[in-house]
PDB file of C-alpha atoms in Angstrom:
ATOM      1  CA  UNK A   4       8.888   6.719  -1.830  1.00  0.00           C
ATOM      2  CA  UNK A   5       8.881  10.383  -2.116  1.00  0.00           C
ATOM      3  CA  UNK A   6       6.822  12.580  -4.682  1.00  0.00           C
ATOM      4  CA  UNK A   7       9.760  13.059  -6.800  1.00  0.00           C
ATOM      5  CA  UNK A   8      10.035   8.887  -7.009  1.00  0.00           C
ATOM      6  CA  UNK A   9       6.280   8.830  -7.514  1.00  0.00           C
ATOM      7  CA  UNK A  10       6.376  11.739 -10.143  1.00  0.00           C
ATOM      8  CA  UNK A  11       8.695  10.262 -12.180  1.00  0.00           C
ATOM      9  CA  UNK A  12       7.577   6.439 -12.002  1.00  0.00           C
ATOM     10  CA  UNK A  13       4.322   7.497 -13.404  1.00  0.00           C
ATOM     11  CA  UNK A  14       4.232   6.791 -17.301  1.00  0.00           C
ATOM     12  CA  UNK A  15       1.104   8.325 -19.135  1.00  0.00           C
ATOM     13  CA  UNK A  16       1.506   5.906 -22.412  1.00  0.00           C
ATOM     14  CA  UNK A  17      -1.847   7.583 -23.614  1.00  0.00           C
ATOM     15  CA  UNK A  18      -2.587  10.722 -22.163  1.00  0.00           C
ATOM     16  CA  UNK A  19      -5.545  10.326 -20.041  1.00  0.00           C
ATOM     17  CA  UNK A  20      -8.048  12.921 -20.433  1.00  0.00           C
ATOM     18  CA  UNK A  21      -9.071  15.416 -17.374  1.00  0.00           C
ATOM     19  CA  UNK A  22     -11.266  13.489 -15.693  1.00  0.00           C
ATOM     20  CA  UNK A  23      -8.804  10.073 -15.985  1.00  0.00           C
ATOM     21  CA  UNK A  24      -6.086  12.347 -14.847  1.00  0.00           C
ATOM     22  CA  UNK A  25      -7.785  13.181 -11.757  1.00  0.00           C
ATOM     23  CA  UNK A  26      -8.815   9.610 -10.845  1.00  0.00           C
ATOM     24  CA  UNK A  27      -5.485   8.195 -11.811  1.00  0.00           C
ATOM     25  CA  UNK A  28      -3.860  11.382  -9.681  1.00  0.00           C
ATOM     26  CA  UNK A  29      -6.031  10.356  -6.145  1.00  0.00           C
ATOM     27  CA  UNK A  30      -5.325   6.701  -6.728  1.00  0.00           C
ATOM     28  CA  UNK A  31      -1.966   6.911  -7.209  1.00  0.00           C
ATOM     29  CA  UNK A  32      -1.598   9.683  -4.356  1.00  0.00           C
ATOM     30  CA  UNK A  33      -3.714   6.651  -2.385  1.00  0.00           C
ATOM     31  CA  UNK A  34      -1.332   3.986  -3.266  1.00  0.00           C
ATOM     32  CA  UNK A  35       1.716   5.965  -2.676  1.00  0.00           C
ATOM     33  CA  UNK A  36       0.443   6.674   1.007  1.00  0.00           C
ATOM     34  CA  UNK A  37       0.144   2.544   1.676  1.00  0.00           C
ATOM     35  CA  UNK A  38       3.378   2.015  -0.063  1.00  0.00           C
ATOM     36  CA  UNK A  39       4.847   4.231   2.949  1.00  0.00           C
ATOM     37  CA  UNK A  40       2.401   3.094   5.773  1.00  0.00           C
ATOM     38  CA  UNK A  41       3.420  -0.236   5.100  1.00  0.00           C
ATOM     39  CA  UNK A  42       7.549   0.901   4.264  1.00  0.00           C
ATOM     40  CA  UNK A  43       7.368  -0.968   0.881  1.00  0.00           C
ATOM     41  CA  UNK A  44       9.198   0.480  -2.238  1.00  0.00           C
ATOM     42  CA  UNK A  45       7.303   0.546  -5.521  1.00  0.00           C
ATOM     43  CA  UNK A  46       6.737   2.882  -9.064  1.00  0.00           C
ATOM     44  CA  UNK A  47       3.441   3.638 -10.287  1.00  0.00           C
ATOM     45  CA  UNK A  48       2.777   3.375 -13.427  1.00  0.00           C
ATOM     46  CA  UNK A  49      -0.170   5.286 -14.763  1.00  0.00           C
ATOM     47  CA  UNK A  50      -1.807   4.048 -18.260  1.00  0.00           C
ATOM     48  CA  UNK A  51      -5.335   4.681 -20.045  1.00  0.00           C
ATOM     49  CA  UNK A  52      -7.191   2.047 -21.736  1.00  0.00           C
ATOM     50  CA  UNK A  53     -10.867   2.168 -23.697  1.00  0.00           C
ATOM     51  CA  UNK A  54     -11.361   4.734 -20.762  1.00  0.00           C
ATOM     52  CA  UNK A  55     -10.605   2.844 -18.044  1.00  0.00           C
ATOM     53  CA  UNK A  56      -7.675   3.655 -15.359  1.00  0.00           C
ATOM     54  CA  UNK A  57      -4.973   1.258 -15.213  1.00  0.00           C
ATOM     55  CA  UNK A  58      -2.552   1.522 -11.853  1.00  0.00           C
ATOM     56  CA  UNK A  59       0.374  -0.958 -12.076  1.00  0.00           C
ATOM     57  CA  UNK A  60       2.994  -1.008  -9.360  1.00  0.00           C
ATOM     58  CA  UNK A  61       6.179  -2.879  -9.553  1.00  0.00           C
ATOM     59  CA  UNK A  62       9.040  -3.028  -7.600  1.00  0.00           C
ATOM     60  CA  UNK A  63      12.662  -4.400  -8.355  1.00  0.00           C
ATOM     61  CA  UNK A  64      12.806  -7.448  -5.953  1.00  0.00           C
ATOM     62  CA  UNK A  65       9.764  -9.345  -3.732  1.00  0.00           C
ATOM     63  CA  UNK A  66       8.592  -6.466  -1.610  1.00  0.00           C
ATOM     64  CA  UNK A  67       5.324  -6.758  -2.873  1.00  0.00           C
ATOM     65  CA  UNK A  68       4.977 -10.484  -2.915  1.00  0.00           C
ATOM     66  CA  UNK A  69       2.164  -9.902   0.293  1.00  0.00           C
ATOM     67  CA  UNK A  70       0.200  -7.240  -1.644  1.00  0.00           C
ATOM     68  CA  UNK A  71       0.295  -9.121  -4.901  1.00  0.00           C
ATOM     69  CA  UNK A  72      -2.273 -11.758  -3.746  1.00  0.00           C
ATOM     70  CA  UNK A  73      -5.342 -12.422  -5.814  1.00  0.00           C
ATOM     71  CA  UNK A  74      -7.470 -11.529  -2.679  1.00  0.00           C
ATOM     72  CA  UNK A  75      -5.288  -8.280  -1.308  1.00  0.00           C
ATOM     73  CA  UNK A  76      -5.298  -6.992  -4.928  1.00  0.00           C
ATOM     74  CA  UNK A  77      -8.790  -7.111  -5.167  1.00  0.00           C
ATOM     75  CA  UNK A  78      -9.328  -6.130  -1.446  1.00  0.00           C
ATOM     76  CA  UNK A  79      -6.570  -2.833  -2.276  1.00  0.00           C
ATOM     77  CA  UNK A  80      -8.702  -2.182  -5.829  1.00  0.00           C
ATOM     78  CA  UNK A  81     -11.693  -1.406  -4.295  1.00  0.00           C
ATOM     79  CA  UNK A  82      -9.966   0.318  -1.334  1.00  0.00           C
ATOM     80  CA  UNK A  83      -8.298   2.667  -4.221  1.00  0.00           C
ATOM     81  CA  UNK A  84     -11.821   2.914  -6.365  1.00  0.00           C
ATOM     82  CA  UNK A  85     -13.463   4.302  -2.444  1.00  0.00           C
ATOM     83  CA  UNK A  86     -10.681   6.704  -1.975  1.00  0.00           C
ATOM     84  CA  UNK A  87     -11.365   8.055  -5.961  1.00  0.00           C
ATOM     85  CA  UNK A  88     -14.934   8.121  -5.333  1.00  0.00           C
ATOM     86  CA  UNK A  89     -14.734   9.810  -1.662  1.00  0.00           C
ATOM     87  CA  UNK A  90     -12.449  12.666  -3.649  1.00  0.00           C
ATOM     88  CA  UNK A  91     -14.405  12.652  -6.641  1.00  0.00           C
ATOM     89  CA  UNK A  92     -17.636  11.592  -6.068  1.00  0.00           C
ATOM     90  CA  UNK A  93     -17.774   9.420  -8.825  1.00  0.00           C
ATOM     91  CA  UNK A  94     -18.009   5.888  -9.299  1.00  0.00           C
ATOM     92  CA  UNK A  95     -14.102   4.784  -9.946  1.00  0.00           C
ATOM     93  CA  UNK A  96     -13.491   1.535 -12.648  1.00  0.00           C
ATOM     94  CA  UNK A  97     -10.197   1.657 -11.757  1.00  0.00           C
ATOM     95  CA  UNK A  98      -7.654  -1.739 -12.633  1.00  0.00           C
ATOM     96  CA  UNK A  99      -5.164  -1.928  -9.911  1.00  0.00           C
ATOM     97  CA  UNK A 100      -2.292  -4.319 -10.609  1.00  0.00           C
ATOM     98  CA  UNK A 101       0.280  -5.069  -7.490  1.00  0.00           C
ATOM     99  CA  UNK A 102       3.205  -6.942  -8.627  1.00  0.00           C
ATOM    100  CA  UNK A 103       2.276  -8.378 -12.217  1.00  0.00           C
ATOM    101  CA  UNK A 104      -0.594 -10.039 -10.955  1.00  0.00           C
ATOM    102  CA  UNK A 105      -3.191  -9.123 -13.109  1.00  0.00           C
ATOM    103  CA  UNK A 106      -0.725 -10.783 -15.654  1.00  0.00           C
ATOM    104  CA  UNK A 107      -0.671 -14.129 -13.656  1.00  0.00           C
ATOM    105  CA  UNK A 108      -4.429 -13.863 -13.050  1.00  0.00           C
ATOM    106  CA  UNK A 109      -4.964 -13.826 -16.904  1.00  0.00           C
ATOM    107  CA  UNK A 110      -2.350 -16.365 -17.349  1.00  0.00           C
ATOM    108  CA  UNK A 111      -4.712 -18.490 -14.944  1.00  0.00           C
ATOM    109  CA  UNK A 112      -7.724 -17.694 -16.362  1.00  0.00           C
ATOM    110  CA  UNK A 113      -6.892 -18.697 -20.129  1.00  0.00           C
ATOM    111  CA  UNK A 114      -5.768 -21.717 -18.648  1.00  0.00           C
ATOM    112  CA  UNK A 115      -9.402 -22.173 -17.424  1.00  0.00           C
ATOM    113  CA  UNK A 116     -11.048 -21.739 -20.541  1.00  0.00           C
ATOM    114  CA  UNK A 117      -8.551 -24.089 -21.994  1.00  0.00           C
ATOM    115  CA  UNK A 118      -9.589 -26.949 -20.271  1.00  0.00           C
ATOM    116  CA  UNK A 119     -13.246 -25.909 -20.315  1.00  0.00           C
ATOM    117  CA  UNK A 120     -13.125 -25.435 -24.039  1.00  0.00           C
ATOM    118  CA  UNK A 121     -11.310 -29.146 -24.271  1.00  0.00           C
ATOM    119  CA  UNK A 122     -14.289 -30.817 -21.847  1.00  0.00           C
ATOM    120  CA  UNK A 123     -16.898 -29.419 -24.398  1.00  0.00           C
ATOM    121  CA  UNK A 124     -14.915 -31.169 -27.681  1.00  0.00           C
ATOM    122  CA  UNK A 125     -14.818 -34.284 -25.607  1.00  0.00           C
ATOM    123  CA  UNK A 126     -18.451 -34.238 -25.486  1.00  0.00           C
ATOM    124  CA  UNK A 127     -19.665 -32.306 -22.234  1.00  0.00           C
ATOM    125  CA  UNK A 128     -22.767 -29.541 -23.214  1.00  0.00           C
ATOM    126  CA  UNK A 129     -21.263 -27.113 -21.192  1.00  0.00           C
ATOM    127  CA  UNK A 130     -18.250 -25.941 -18.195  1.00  0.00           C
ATOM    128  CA  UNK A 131     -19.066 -23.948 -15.426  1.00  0.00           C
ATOM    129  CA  UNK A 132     -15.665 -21.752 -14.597  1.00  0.00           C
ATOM    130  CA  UNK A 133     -15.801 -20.622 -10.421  1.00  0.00           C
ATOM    131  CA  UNK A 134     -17.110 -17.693  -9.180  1.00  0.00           C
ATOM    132  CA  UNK A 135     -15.015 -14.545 -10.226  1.00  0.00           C
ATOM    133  CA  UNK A 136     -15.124 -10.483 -10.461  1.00  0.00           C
ATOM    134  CA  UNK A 137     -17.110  -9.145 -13.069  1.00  0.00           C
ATOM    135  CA  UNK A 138     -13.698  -7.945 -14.397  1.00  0.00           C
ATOM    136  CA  UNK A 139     -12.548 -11.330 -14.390  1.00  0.00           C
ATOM    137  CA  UNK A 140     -15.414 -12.599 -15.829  1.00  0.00           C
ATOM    138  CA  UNK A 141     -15.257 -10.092 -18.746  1.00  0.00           C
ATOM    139  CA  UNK A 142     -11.582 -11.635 -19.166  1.00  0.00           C
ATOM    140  CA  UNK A 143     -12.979 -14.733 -19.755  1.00  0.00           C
ATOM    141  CA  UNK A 144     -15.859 -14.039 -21.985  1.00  0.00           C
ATOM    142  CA  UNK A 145     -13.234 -12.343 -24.254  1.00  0.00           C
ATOM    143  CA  UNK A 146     -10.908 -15.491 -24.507  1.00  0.00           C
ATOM    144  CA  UNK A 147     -14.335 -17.675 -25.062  1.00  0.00           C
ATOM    145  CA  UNK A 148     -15.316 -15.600 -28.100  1.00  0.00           C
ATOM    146  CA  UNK A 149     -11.603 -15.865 -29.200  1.00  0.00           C
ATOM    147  CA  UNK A 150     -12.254 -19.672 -29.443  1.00  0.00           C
ATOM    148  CA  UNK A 151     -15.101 -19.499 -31.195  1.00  0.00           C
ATOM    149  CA  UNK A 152     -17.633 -20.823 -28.502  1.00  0.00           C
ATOM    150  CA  UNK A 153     -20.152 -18.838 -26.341  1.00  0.00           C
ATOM    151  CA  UNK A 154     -20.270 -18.299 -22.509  1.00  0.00           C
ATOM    152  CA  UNK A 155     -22.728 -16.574 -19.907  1.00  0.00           C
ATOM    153  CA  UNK A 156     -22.745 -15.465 -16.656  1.00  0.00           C
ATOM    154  CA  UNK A 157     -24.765 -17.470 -14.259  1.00  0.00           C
ATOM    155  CA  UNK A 158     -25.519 -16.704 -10.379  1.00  0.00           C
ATOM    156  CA  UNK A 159     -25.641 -14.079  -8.047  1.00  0.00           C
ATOM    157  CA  UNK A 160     -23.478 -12.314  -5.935  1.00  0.00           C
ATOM    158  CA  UNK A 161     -20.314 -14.060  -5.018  1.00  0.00           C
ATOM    159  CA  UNK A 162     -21.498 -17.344  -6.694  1.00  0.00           C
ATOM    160  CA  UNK A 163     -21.523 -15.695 -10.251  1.00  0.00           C
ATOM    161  CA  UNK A 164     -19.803 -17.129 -12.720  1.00  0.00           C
ATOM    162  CA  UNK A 165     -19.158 -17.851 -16.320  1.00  0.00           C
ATOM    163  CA  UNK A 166     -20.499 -21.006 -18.019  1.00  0.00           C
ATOM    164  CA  UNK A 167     -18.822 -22.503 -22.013  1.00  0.00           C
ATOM    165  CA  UNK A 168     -20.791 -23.799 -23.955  1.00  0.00           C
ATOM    166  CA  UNK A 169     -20.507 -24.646 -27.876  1.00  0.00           C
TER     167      UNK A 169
END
């Protein structure tokens, strides 16, 4: 992918301001550089949301099916945030998304609260959800509210997660 691919696959929906620009600059600059280390095609998209960087990259057939794992997303997200933060020397809240799976992750997760929302109105007190990213957590707290029940985080570390109850 050359700069001229990169250039124009990056879409600035809402113009992010200075500092955005800069972080979403370095991480895309970042990404581009594994795309070729690893000789994988992809377009970076670069949007702003509730000032928070959003890095999507998409490709036309399964190139990125390795890099679009749960695990190697998160793993190349806070590879990406390092790289912002080693430029910028600030903290980077950067949303990476390799391959729609942030999409399929939310997809997954609704599906969780779902089913924990359905064990409550069959009686249970409360459903613990596993472990997740704070991110992911936030997700879920979000589509909790939507149904009209309550959830917390519980735990520590990598054993944090979000608990429903009524």
């Amino acid at each position: 992918m050359t700069e001229q691919d990169t250039a124009a696959a990056v879409d600035t929906t809402e113009a992010p301001d200075e500092d955005a620009r800069d972080e979403a600059d370095i991480a895309a600059d970042y990404i581009e550089e594994l795309l070729d280390i690893c000789d994988l095609d992809g377009d970076i998209e670069i949007e702003e949301r509730a000032g928070r960087v959003y890095l999507s990259v998409t490709d036309d057939g399964e190139a990125l099916r390795v890099l679009s794992k749960p695990d190697t997303v998160t793993a190349l997200q806070e590879l990406t945030r390092i790289a912002v933060q080693a430029e910028t020397g600030e903290f980077s809240r950067l949303i990476l998304d390799v391959g729609g799976s942030r999409d399929a992750r939310a997809d997954e997760l609704q599906r969780l609260v779902d089913t924990a929302v359905e064990r409550i109105e069959g009686g249970s007190s409360s459903a613990a959800l596993p472990p997740m990213s704070s991110y992911e957590r936030k997700l879920v707290h979000d589509l909790v509210a939507e149904k009209g029940f309550h959830s917390e985080s519980e735990g520590e570390g990598r054993d944090r997660h979000t608990v429903v109850t009524r």
